C-alpha cells in the first residue's frame, strides 16, 4: 500500500520548443499503473517541463503533470 507500480508507458506526442533560457518539453503519454494498491488502470498524462542548462548539465527546473 502507499506506492505506485508502473507496468507500461506509450508516448502519444512530444514537442520541444526553445525558450530564452532553455527549453520547454510538452508530451502526452498513456501510463498503465496501479496506484496505492488499486487495480491496474491506464492514465493519459500530459507533462509540461521547463529545462535549463546549469553548470553545463541539463536540469528540469519545473514540471506539471495533469491528465488529458
Tab-separated table of N, CA and C in Angstrom:
chain	number	residue	atom	x	y	z
A	1	UNK	N	0.836	-1.190	0.000
A	1	UNK	CA	0.000	0.000	0.000
A	1	UNK	C	0.877	1.249	0.000
A	2	UNK	N	0.300	2.356	-0.490
A	2	UNK	CA	1.007	3.619	-0.452
A	2	UNK	C	2.065	3.791	-1.517
A	3	UNK	N	2.062	2.947	-2.529
A	3	UNK	CA	3.065	3.069	-3.575
A	3	UNK	C	2.400	3.086	-4.952
A	4	UNK	N	3.199	3.401	-5.926
A	4	UNK	CA	2.750	3.357	-7.310
A	4	UNK	C	3.551	2.294	-8.032
A	5	UNK	N	2.871	1.453	-8.764
A	5	UNK	CA	3.538	0.412	-9.536
A	5	UNK	C	3.232	0.637	-11.009
A	6	UNK	N	4.277	0.828	-11.800
A	6	UNK	CA	4.125	1.103	-13.222
A	6	UNK	C	4.290	-0.175	-14.033
A	7	UNK	N	3.454	-0.325	-15.061
A	7	UNK	CA	3.512	-1.507	-15.919
A	7	UNK	C	3.972	-1.171	-17.330
A	8	UNK	N	3.509	-0.024	-17.869
A	8	UNK	CA	3.914	0.365	-19.225
A	8	UNK	C	3.656	1.849	-19.444
A	9	UNK	N	4.262	2.370	-20.500
A	9	UNK	CA	4.062	3.753	-20.903
A	9	UNK	C	4.215	3.830	-22.416
A	10	UNK	N	3.279	4.510	-23.075
A	10	UNK	CA	3.343	4.682	-24.536
A	10	UNK	C	3.193	6.166	-24.852
A	11	UNK	N	4.165	6.716	-25.596
A	11	UNK	CA	4.118	8.122	-25.968
A	11	UNK	C	3.092	8.346	-27.078
A	12	UNK	N	2.302	9.413	-26.921
A	12	UNK	CA	1.395	9.829	-27.983
A	12	UNK	C	2.006	10.976	-28.776
A	13	UNK	N	2.686	11.897	-28.064
A	13	UNK	CA	3.240	13.082	-28.731
A	13	UNK	C	4.260	13.748	-27.802
A	14	UNK	N	5.333	14.275	-28.396
A	14	UNK	CA	6.315	15.060	-27.646
A	14	UNK	C	6.727	16.244	-28.519
A	15	UNK	N	6.754	17.438	-27.923
A	15	UNK	CA	7.200	18.634	-28.640
A	15	UNK	C	8.221	19.364	-27.782
A	16	UNK	N	9.317	19.803	-28.410
A	16	UNK	CA	10.369	20.552	-27.730
A	16	UNK	C	10.447	21.931	-28.370
A	17	UNK	N	10.419	22.971	-27.533
A	17	UNK	CA	10.473	24.341	-28.009
A	17	UNK	C	11.597	25.077	-27.288
A	18	UNK	N	12.441	25.777	-28.059
A	18	UNK	CA	13.496	26.586	-27.440
A	18	UNK	C	12.875	27.826	-26.817
A	19	UNK	N	13.379	28.196	-25.626
A	19	UNK	CA	12.950	29.420	-24.940
A	19	UNK	C	14.180	30.303	-24.754
A	20	UNK	N	13.991	31.488	-24.196
A	20	UNK	CA	15.119	32.402	-23.978
A	20	UNK	C	16.173	31.820	-23.053
A	21	UNK	N	15.756	30.994	-22.093
A	21	UNK	CA	16.704	30.477	-21.104
A	21	UNK	C	16.804	28.954	-21.076
A	22	UNK	N	16.308	28.267	-22.104
A	22	UNK	CA	16.404	26.801	-22.135
A	22	UNK	C	15.414	26.192	-23.106
A	23	UNK	N	14.644	25.246	-22.622
A	23	UNK	CA	13.698	24.531	-23.465
A	23	UNK	C	12.422	24.236	-22.704
A	24	UNK	N	11.353	24.102	-23.453
A	24	UNK	CA	10.081	23.636	-22.902
A	24	UNK	C	9.771	22.330	-23.616
A	25	UNK	N	9.505	21.296	-22.836
A	25	UNK	CA	9.162	19.987	-23.374
A	25	UNK	C	7.749	19.648	-22.921
A	26	UNK	N	6.866	19.412	-23.890
A	26	UNK	CA	5.489	19.043	-23.591
A	26	UNK	C	5.225	17.699	-24.250
A	27	UNK	N	4.703	16.761	-23.484
A	27	UNK	CA	4.437	15.441	-24.042
A	27	UNK	C	3.198	14.805	-23.448
A	28	UNK	N	2.572	13.977	-24.252
A	28	UNK	CA	1.427	13.204	-23.787
A	28	UNK	C	1.793	11.722	-23.900
A	29	UNK	N	1.481	11.004	-22.841
A	29	UNK	CA	1.701	9.561	-22.870
A	29	UNK	C	0.622	8.863	-22.040
A	30	UNK	N	0.449	7.595	-22.345
A	30	UNK	CA	-0.523	6.768	-21.626
A	30	UNK	C	0.245	5.800	-20.740
A	31	UNK	N	0.033	5.944	-19.439
A	31	UNK	CA	0.747	5.140	-18.451
A	31	UNK	C	-0.225	4.140	-17.831
A	32	UNK	N	0.184	2.883	-17.790
A	32	UNK	CA	-0.604	1.870	-17.097
A	32	UNK	C	0.055	1.656	-15.745
A	33	UNK	N	-0.742	1.883	-14.674
A	33	UNK	CA	-0.179	1.834	-13.325
A	33	UNK	C	-1.232	1.395	-12.319
A	34	UNK	N	-0.731	0.908	-11.191
A	34	UNK	CA	-1.562	0.623	-10.028
A	34	UNK	C	-1.139	1.627	-8.968
A	35	UNK	N	-2.080	2.411	-8.479
A	35	UNK	CA	-1.766	3.472	-7.532
A	35	UNK	C	-2.356	3.132	-6.169
A	36	UNK	N	-1.486	3.071	-5.164
A	36	UNK	CA	-1.892	2.783	-3.782
A	36	UNK	C	-2.692	1.480	-3.672
A	37	UNK	N	-2.255	0.470	-4.401
A	37	UNK	CA	-2.878	-0.843	-4.304
A	37	UNK	C	-4.177	-1.005	-5.077
A	38	UNK	N	-4.549	0.012	-5.871
A	38	UNK	CA	-5.782	-0.100	-6.662
A	38	UNK	C	-5.569	-1.053	-7.828
A	39	UNK	N	-6.569	-1.188	-8.649
A	39	UNK	CA	-6.436	-2.009	-9.854
A	39	UNK	C	-5.487	-1.367	-10.846
A	40	UNK	N	-5.241	-2.075	-11.908
A	40	UNK	CA	-4.343	-1.635	-12.971
A	40	UNK	C	-5.165	-0.796	-13.957
A	41	UNK	N	-4.827	0.483	-14.100
A	41	UNK	CA	-5.579	1.389	-14.966
A	41	UNK	C	-4.644	2.156	-15.885
A	42	UNK	N	-5.188	2.618	-17.013
A	42	UNK	CA	-4.425	3.469	-17.927
A	42	UNK	C	-4.709	4.929	-17.593
A	43	UNK	N	-3.646	5.711	-17.465
A	43	UNK	CA	-3.737	7.123	-17.140
A	43	UNK	C	-3.180	7.930	-18.307
A	44	UNK	N	-3.981	8.753	-18.978
A	44	UNK	CA	-3.460	9.623	-20.038
A	44	UNK	C	-2.844	10.871	-19.391
A	45	UNK	N	-1.532	11.005	-19.478
A	45	UNK	CA	-0.829	12.079	-18.771
A	45	UNK	C	-0.218	13.096	-19.733
A	46	UNK	N	-0.355	14.360	-19.387
A	46	UNK	CA	0.285	15.458	-20.099
A	46	UNK	C	1.389	15.994	-19.182
A	47	UNK	N	2.602	16.071	-19.688
A	47	UNK	CA	3.730	16.574	-18.913
A	47	UNK	C	4.275	17.824	-19.583
A	48	UNK	N	4.432	18.896	-18.814
A	48	UNK	CA	4.957	20.169	-19.309
A	48	UNK	C	6.171	20.509	-18.447
A	49	UNK	N	7.377	20.458	-19.047
A	49	UNK	CA	8.618	20.662	-18.291
A	49	UNK	C	9.404	21.862	-18.799
A	50	UNK	N	10.057	22.549	-17.868
A	50	UNK	CA	10.986	23.616	-18.187
A	50	UNK	C	12.390	23.074	-17.908
A	51	UNK	N	13.265	23.141	-18.917
A	51	UNK	CA	14.617	22.589	-18.794
A	51	UNK	C	15.631	23.702	-19.064
A	52	UNK	N	16.672	23.760	-18.241
A	52	UNK	CA	17.738	24.740	-18.415
A	52	UNK	C	19.089	24.054	-18.256
A	53	UNK	N	20.112	24.702	-18.825
A	53	UNK	CA	21.481	24.221	-18.634
A	53	UNK	C	22.050	24.934	-17.402
A	54	UNK	N	22.500	24.150	-16.415
A	54	UNK	CA	23.068	24.682	-15.183
A	54	UNK	C	24.449	24.058	-15.001
A	55	UNK	N	25.474	24.897	-14.989
A	55	UNK	CA	26.858	24.421	-14.857
A	55	UNK	C	27.181	23.329	-15.868
A	56	UNK	N	26.674	23.480	-17.086
A	56	UNK	CA	26.966	22.529	-18.155
A	56	UNK	C	26.048	21.323	-18.211
A	57	UNK	N	25.200	21.143	-17.210
A	57	UNK	CA	24.292	19.996	-17.175
A	57	UNK	C	22.857	20.444	-17.431
A	58	UNK	N	22.078	19.585	-18.096
A	58	UNK	CA	20.662	19.871	-18.274
A	58	UNK	C	19.908	19.501	-17.008
A	59	UNK	N	19.055	20.420	-16.541
A	59	UNK	CA	18.273	20.166	-15.319
A	59	UNK	C	16.820	20.524	-15.568
A	60	UNK	N	15.924	19.706	-15.037
A	60	UNK	CA	14.492	20.014	-15.061
A	60	UNK	C	14.259	21.026	-13.952
A	61	UNK	N	13.793	22.204	-14.329
A	61	UNK	CA	13.565	23.283	-13.370
A	61	UNK	C	12.148	23.265	-12.810
A	62	UNK	N	11.261	22.614	-13.518
A	62	UNK	CA	9.879	22.515	-13.067
A	62	UNK	C	9.102	21.608	-13.987
A	63	UNK	N	8.098	20.956	-13.451
A	63	UNK	CA	7.260	20.069	-14.258
A	63	UNK	C	5.853	20.064	-13.695
A	64	UNK	N	4.890	20.079	-14.596
A	64	UNK	CA	3.492	19.979	-14.217
A	64	UNK	C	2.908	18.797	-14.991
A	65	UNK	N	2.314	17.864	-14.260
A	65	UNK	CA	1.716	16.679	-14.875
A	65	UNK	C	0.231	16.676	-14.560
A	66	UNK	N	-0.577	16.587	-15.621
A	66	UNK	CA	-2.035	16.520	-15.489
A	66	UNK	C	-2.550	15.418	-16.394
A	67	UNK	N	-3.808	15.062	-16.230
A	67	UNK	CA	-4.420	14.123	-17.169
A	67	UNK	C	-4.961	14.899	-18.355
A	68	UNK	N	-5.157	14.183	-19.474
A	68	UNK	CA	-5.749	14.835	-20.644
A	68	UNK	C	-6.843	13.973	-21.215
